[in-house]
Amino acid sequence: MRVEVLGVAFDDLTLDEAVGRGLELLEQEGPHLVVTPNPEIVQRANQDPEFSEILSKADLVIPDGVGVIYAAKILGRPLKGRVAGIDYAAALLDRIAGTGKRLFLLGAAPGVAEQAAANLQAAHPGLVVCGTHDGYFKEDGPVVDAIRAAKADIVFVCLGFPKQEKWIAANGTAAGARLYIGLGGSLDVFAGKVERAPERFQKLGLEWLYRLMKEPSRIGRMAKLPLFLVSAVGARLRG
Ligand code: UDP
């Protein structure tokens, strides 16, 4: 079942259910797209019809961001809960490690994806990382060729939104993998370059606050977030 939150339809799944769905998608011919929208992404989709269309056609739409959960509640259509993209990625890797499925990491500054690959292989014994590529390339062709040559089954595409989702929509078929997941800054976290919020912040739904404290330059991006909840209240009042 999908739940619409301010123009983006989310799958109402727990982390385990979403992982199960990802594993099912991996068994079917691709390309399949998994997106992890937070309030910023929903706001962007409302201003960018191409992006909105890509999200609406995604195979799995996971609510990454406590703001989406609050907005769903305000709208009277509560979701089961937040599923952070990075938790989703890690849980999926737990299940595919040792199965022979092949993971390709695309994105972030040069060297980051390689470091992330090493850390992920240490954290998930038996995981096959079949290739990496940084996210600062000029032409798509060589990247598509690298993914295809690596015979990737899953690609974590970490170019930031909406670039990563548009990249997957344009190149997913040619690159030949079955499952593409747009994961924003996750490679920086997997590589240990960016620290994730401590668990107590995560539990309180304050991961965004921790991120703001660490990267105050994000204030401009985040200042729009209260408007997101105001929009939800407006939509609810209008019925
Ligand atoms: N990035 C990239 N290529 C680009 C622009 C960004 O690989 O052309 C990477 C950037 O290095 C970072 C990630 O994309 O690792 C975006 O991280 P951010 O936390 O801003 O994304 P969000 O999670 O908010 O979508």
GROMACS .gro file of C-alpha atoms and ligand atoms in nm:
model
  264
    1MET     CA    1   0.000   0.000   0.000
    2ARG     CA    2   0.123   0.348  -0.084
    3VAL     CA    3   0.056   0.655   0.127
    4GLU     CA    4   0.066   0.993  -0.042
    5VAL     CA    5   0.249   1.268   0.145
    6LEU     CA    6   0.239   1.607  -0.027
    7GLY     CA    7   0.259   1.466  -0.377
    8VAL     CA    8   0.497   1.173  -0.322
    9ALA     CA    9   0.355   0.824  -0.266
   10PHE     CA   10   0.545   0.624  -0.003
   11ASP     CA   11   0.546   0.249   0.056
   12ASP     CA   12   0.417   0.183   0.406
   13LEU     CA   13   0.670  -0.079   0.510
   14THR     CA   14   0.890  -0.159   0.807
   15LEU     CA   15   1.265  -0.192   0.752
   16ASP     CA   16   1.237  -0.573   0.734
   17GLU     CA   17   0.949  -0.557   0.489
   18ALA     CA   18   1.136  -0.309   0.268
   19VAL     CA   19   1.443  -0.536   0.269
   20GLY     CA   20   1.223  -0.830   0.170
   21ARG     CA   21   1.082  -0.626  -0.118
   22GLY     CA   22   1.435  -0.531  -0.229
   23LEU     CA   23   1.537  -0.898  -0.231
   24GLU     CA   24   1.232  -0.981  -0.443
   25LEU     CA   25   1.322  -0.706  -0.690
   26LEU     CA   26   1.672  -0.852  -0.713
   27GLU     CA   27   1.526  -1.177  -0.839
   28GLN     CA   28   1.345  -1.005  -1.127
   29GLU     CA   29   1.489  -0.853  -1.445
   30GLY     CA   30   1.566  -0.484  -1.385
   31PRO     CA   31   1.620  -0.207  -1.376
   32HIS     CA   32   1.441  -0.142  -1.049
   33LEU     CA   33   1.467   0.184  -0.862
   34VAL     CA   34   1.458   0.236  -0.486
   35VAL     CA   35   1.430   0.595  -0.364
   36THR     CA   36   1.459   0.728  -0.011
   37PRO     CA   37   1.281   1.064  -0.003
   38ASN     CA   38   1.311   1.302   0.291
   39PRO     CA   39   1.116   1.630   0.316
   40GLU     CA   40   1.371   1.815   0.100
   41ILE     CA   41   1.323   1.561  -0.176
   42VAL     CA   42   0.944   1.588  -0.155
   43GLN     CA   43   0.972   1.966  -0.178
   44ARG     CA   44   1.199   1.935  -0.480
   45ALA     CA   45   0.959   1.691  -0.648
   46ASN     CA   46   0.685   1.951  -0.615
   47GLN     CA   47   0.893   2.195  -0.818
   48ASP     CA   48   1.041   1.952  -1.071
   49PRO     CA   49   0.790   1.748  -1.276
   50GLU     CA   50   1.061   1.525  -1.427
   51PHE     CA   51   1.187   1.434  -1.080
   52SER     CA   52   0.832   1.383  -0.953
   53GLU     CA   53   0.757   1.145  -1.239
   54ILE     CA   54   1.071   0.941  -1.168
   55LEU     CA   55   0.973   0.909  -0.801
   56SER     CA   56   0.620   0.805  -0.893
   57LYS     CA   57   0.755   0.524  -1.111
   58ALA     CA   58   1.005   0.396  -0.853
   59ASP     CA   59   0.964   0.037  -0.740
   60LEU     CA   60   1.015   0.116  -0.374
   61VAL     CA   61   0.971   0.455  -0.205
   62ILE     CA   62   1.106   0.457   0.149
   63PRO     CA   63   1.036   0.738   0.400
   64ASP     CA   64   1.382   0.861   0.498
   65GLY     CA   65   1.326   1.151   0.731
   66VAL     CA   66   1.124   1.204   1.043
   67GLY     CA   67   0.956   1.502   0.874
   68VAL     CA   68   0.784   1.266   0.631
   69ILE     CA   69   0.653   1.062   0.925
   70TYR     CA   70   0.520   1.376   1.099
   71ALA     CA   71   0.359   1.503   0.779
   72ALA     CA   72   0.188   1.167   0.720
   73LYS     CA   73   0.052   1.181   1.074
   74ILE     CA   74  -0.072   1.537   1.027
   75LEU     CA   75  -0.242   1.428   0.704
   76GLY     CA   76  -0.421   1.151   0.894
   77ARG     CA   77  -0.243   0.875   0.701
   78PRO     CA   78   0.028   0.757   0.941
   79LEU     CA   79   0.314   0.548   0.808
   80LYS     CA   80   0.462   0.254   1.000
   81GLY     CA   81   0.780   0.447   1.064
   82ARG     CA   82   1.094   0.603   0.933
   83VAL     CA   83   1.333   0.382   0.737
   84ALA     CA   84   1.664   0.566   0.697
   85GLY     CA   85   1.820   0.497   0.357
   86ILE     CA   86   2.153   0.413   0.518
   87ASP     CA   87   1.992   0.159   0.755
   88TYR     CA   88   1.809   0.011   0.459
   89ALA     CA   89   2.133  -0.025   0.265
   90ALA     CA   90   2.312  -0.191   0.557
   91ALA     CA   91   2.023  -0.432   0.625
   92LEU     CA   92   2.008  -0.530   0.260
   93LEU     CA   93   2.384  -0.594   0.253
   94ASP     CA   94   2.347  -0.823   0.553
   95ARG     CA   95   2.110  -1.034   0.349
   96ILE     CA   96   2.309  -1.044   0.026
   97ALA     CA   97   2.653  -1.102   0.179
   98GLY     CA   98   2.758  -1.455   0.095
   99THR     CA   99   2.497  -1.500  -0.179
  100GLY     CA  100   2.725  -1.403  -0.468
  101LYS     CA  101   2.518  -1.093  -0.551
  102ARG     CA  102   2.743  -0.817  -0.679
  103LEU     CA  103   2.743  -0.461  -0.543
  104PHE     CA  104   2.879  -0.155  -0.726
  105LEU     CA  105   2.933   0.174  -0.541
  106LEU     CA  106   2.893   0.494  -0.741
  107GLY     CA  107   2.940   0.844  -0.604
  108ALA     CA  108   3.121   1.082  -0.369
  109ALA     CA  109   3.471   1.230  -0.404
  110PRO     CA  110   3.753   1.020  -0.554
  111GLY     CA  111   3.871   0.751  -0.311
  112VAL     CA  112   3.559   0.756  -0.093
  113ALA     CA  113   3.376   0.469  -0.267
  114GLU     CA  114   3.689   0.250  -0.239
  115GLN     CA  115   3.716   0.320   0.134
  116ALA     CA  116   3.343   0.256   0.175
  117ALA     CA  117   3.385  -0.075  -0.011
  118ALA     CA  118   3.662  -0.187   0.226
  119ASN     CA  119   3.458  -0.092   0.534
  120LEU     CA  120   3.142  -0.257   0.402
  121GLN     CA  121   3.327  -0.579   0.322
  122ALA     CA  122   3.466  -0.582   0.676
  123ALA     CA  123   3.118  -0.521   0.822
  124HIS     CA  124   2.941  -0.776   0.599
  125PRO     CA  125   3.170  -1.078   0.554
  126GLY     CA  126   3.122  -1.245   0.217
  127LEU     CA  127   2.998  -0.927   0.048
  128VAL     CA  128   3.109  -0.899  -0.315
  129VAL     CA  129   3.189  -0.542  -0.420
  130CYS     CA  130   3.241  -0.573  -0.794
  131GLY     CA  131   3.342  -0.213  -0.863
  132THR     CA  132   3.347   0.152  -0.757
  133HIS     CA  133   3.345   0.490  -0.928
  134ASP     CA  134   3.356   0.841  -0.790
  135GLY     CA  135   3.065   1.077  -0.847
  136TYR     CA  136   3.250   1.359  -1.024
  137PHE     CA  137   3.252   1.239  -1.384
  138LYS     CA  138   3.175   1.438  -1.699
  139GLU     CA  139   3.029   1.166  -1.919
  140ASP     CA  140   2.790   0.888  -1.828
  141GLY     CA  141   2.913   0.641  -2.092
  142PRO     CA  142   3.232   0.517  -1.924
  143VAL     CA  143   3.050   0.482  -1.589
  144VAL     CA  144   2.770   0.281  -1.751
  145ASP     CA  145   3.031   0.062  -1.920
  146ALA     CA  146   3.213   0.006  -1.590
  147ILE     CA  147   2.893  -0.107  -1.414
  148ARG     CA  148   2.799  -0.333  -1.703
  149ALA     CA  149   3.149  -0.484  -1.725
  150ALA     CA  150   3.146  -0.547  -1.350
  151LYS     CA  151   2.819  -0.744  -1.389
  152ALA     CA  152   2.668  -0.558  -1.099
  153ASP     CA  153   2.338  -0.675  -0.951
  154ILE     CA  154   2.294  -0.379  -0.716
  155VAL     CA  155   2.426  -0.025  -0.749
  156PHE     CA  156   2.428   0.229  -0.467
  157VAL     CA  157   2.404   0.561  -0.653
  158CYS     CA  158   2.522   0.840  -0.425
  159LEU     CA  159   2.529   1.162  -0.627
  160GLY     CA  160   2.284   1.362  -0.415
  161PHE     CA  161   1.923   1.419  -0.523
  162PRO     CA  162   1.778   1.472  -0.783
  163LYS     CA  163   2.093   1.394  -0.978
  164GLN     CA  164   2.116   1.033  -0.862
  165GLU     CA  165   1.752   0.949  -0.943
  166LYS     CA  166   1.776   1.117  -1.285
  167TRP     CA  167   2.102   0.935  -1.352
  168ILE     CA  168   1.940   0.601  -1.274
  169ALA     CA  169   1.635   0.679  -1.490
  170ALA     CA  170   1.861   0.770  -1.783
  171ASN     CA  171   2.125   0.497  -1.746
  172GLY     CA  172   1.980   0.212  -1.541
  173THR     CA  173   1.881  -0.003  -1.837
  174ALA     CA  174   2.213   0.036  -2.018
  175ALA     CA  175   2.420  -0.035  -1.706
  176GLY     CA  176   2.246  -0.372  -1.675
  177ALA     CA  177   2.197  -0.403  -1.297
  178ARG     CA  178   1.871  -0.515  -1.140
  179LEU     CA  179   1.849  -0.283  -0.841
  180TYR     CA  180   1.956   0.080  -0.810
  181ILE     CA  181   1.925   0.264  -0.481
  182GLY     CA  182   1.964   0.642  -0.452
  183LEU     CA  183   2.147   0.695  -0.123
  184GLY     CA  184   2.271   1.056  -0.113
  185GLY     CA  185   2.567   1.103   0.120
  186SER     CA  186   2.575   0.741   0.244
  187LEU     CA  187   2.915   0.656   0.094
  188ASP     CA  188   3.071   0.935   0.299
  189VAL     CA  189   2.926   0.771   0.611
  190PHE     CA  190   3.025   0.417   0.509
  191ALA     CA  191   3.376   0.544   0.436
  192GLY     CA  192   3.396   0.707   0.780
  193LYS     CA  193   3.433   1.059   0.633
  194VAL     CA  194   3.107   1.180   0.782
  195GLU     CA  195   2.987   1.073   1.121
  196ARG     CA  196   2.628   0.963   1.160
  197ALA     CA  197   2.425   1.101   1.450
  198PRO     CA  198   2.457   0.901   1.772
  199GLU     CA  199   2.174   0.657   1.838
  200ARG     CA  200   2.008   0.876   2.101
  201PHE     CA  201   1.961   1.150   1.838
  202GLN     CA  202   1.827   0.893   1.591
  203LYS     CA  203   1.582   0.755   1.848
  204LEU     CA  204   1.451   1.103   1.928
  205GLY     CA  205   1.403   1.180   1.560
  206LEU     CA  206   1.672   1.449   1.585
  207GLU     CA  207   1.924   1.318   1.335
  208TRP     CA  208   1.864   1.633   1.129
  209LEU     CA  209   1.959   1.851   1.429
  210TYR     CA  210   2.287   1.664   1.477
  211ARG     CA  211   2.364   1.705   1.107
  212LEU     CA  212   2.292   2.076   1.131
  213MET     CA  213   2.523   2.109   1.431
  214LYS     CA  214   2.802   1.932   1.240
  215GLU     CA  215   2.742   2.113   0.912
  216PRO     CA  216   2.593   2.456   0.995
  217SER     CA  217   2.610   2.550   0.626
  218ARG     CA  218   2.307   2.326   0.577
  219ILE     CA  219   2.088   2.584   0.753
  220GLY     CA  220   1.971   2.729   0.420
  221ARG     CA  221   1.855   2.388   0.299
  222MET     CA  222   1.697   2.301   0.630
  223ALA     CA  223   1.519   2.629   0.683
  224LYS     CA  224   1.258   2.515   0.435
  225LEU     CA  225   1.168   2.212   0.644
  226PRO     CA  226   0.918   2.379   0.880
  227LEU     CA  227   0.732   2.490   0.567
  228PHE     CA  228   0.696   2.124   0.479
  229LEU     CA  229   0.497   2.057   0.797
  230VAL     CA  230   0.298   2.377   0.747
  231SER     CA  231   0.206   2.249   0.399
  232ALA     CA  232   0.089   1.924   0.556
  233VAL     CA  233  -0.131   2.116   0.802
  234GLY     CA  234  -0.268   2.323   0.511
  235ALA     CA  235  -0.342   2.011   0.306
  236ARG     CA  236  -0.518   1.849   0.602
  237LEU     CA  237  -0.732   2.158   0.667
  238ARG     CA  238  -0.831   2.170   0.302
  239GLY     CA  239  -0.929   1.804   0.331
  240UDP     N1  240   2.810   1.402  -0.512
  240UDP     C1  241   2.865   1.337  -0.619
  240UDP     N2  242   2.863   1.399  -0.741
  240UDP     C2  243   2.807   1.521  -0.760
  240UDP     C3  244   2.749   1.586  -0.650
  240UDP     C4  245   2.751   1.524  -0.526
  240UDP     O1  246   2.915   1.228  -0.607
  240UDP     O2  247   2.809   1.569  -0.873
  240UDP     C5  248   2.812   1.336  -0.382
  240UDP     C6  249   2.874   1.414  -0.269
  240UDP     O3  250   3.014   1.401  -0.272
  240UDP     C7  251   2.810   1.347  -0.148
  240UDP     C8  252   2.672   1.308  -0.201
  240UDP     O4  253   2.680   1.313  -0.342
  240UDP     O5  254   2.881   1.231  -0.115
  240UDP     C9  255   2.560   1.402  -0.160
  240UDP     O6  256   2.554   1.409  -0.025
  240UDP     P1  257   2.440   1.490   0.050
  240UDP     O7  258   2.456   1.456   0.193
  240UDP     O8  259   2.439   1.634   0.011
  240UDP     O9  260   2.312   1.424  -0.014
  240UDP     P2  261   2.170   1.399   0.044
  240UDP    O10  262   2.186   1.277   0.132
  240UDP    O11  263   2.126   1.521   0.118
  240UDP    O12  264   2.094   1.372  -0.083
   0.00000   0.00000   0.00000
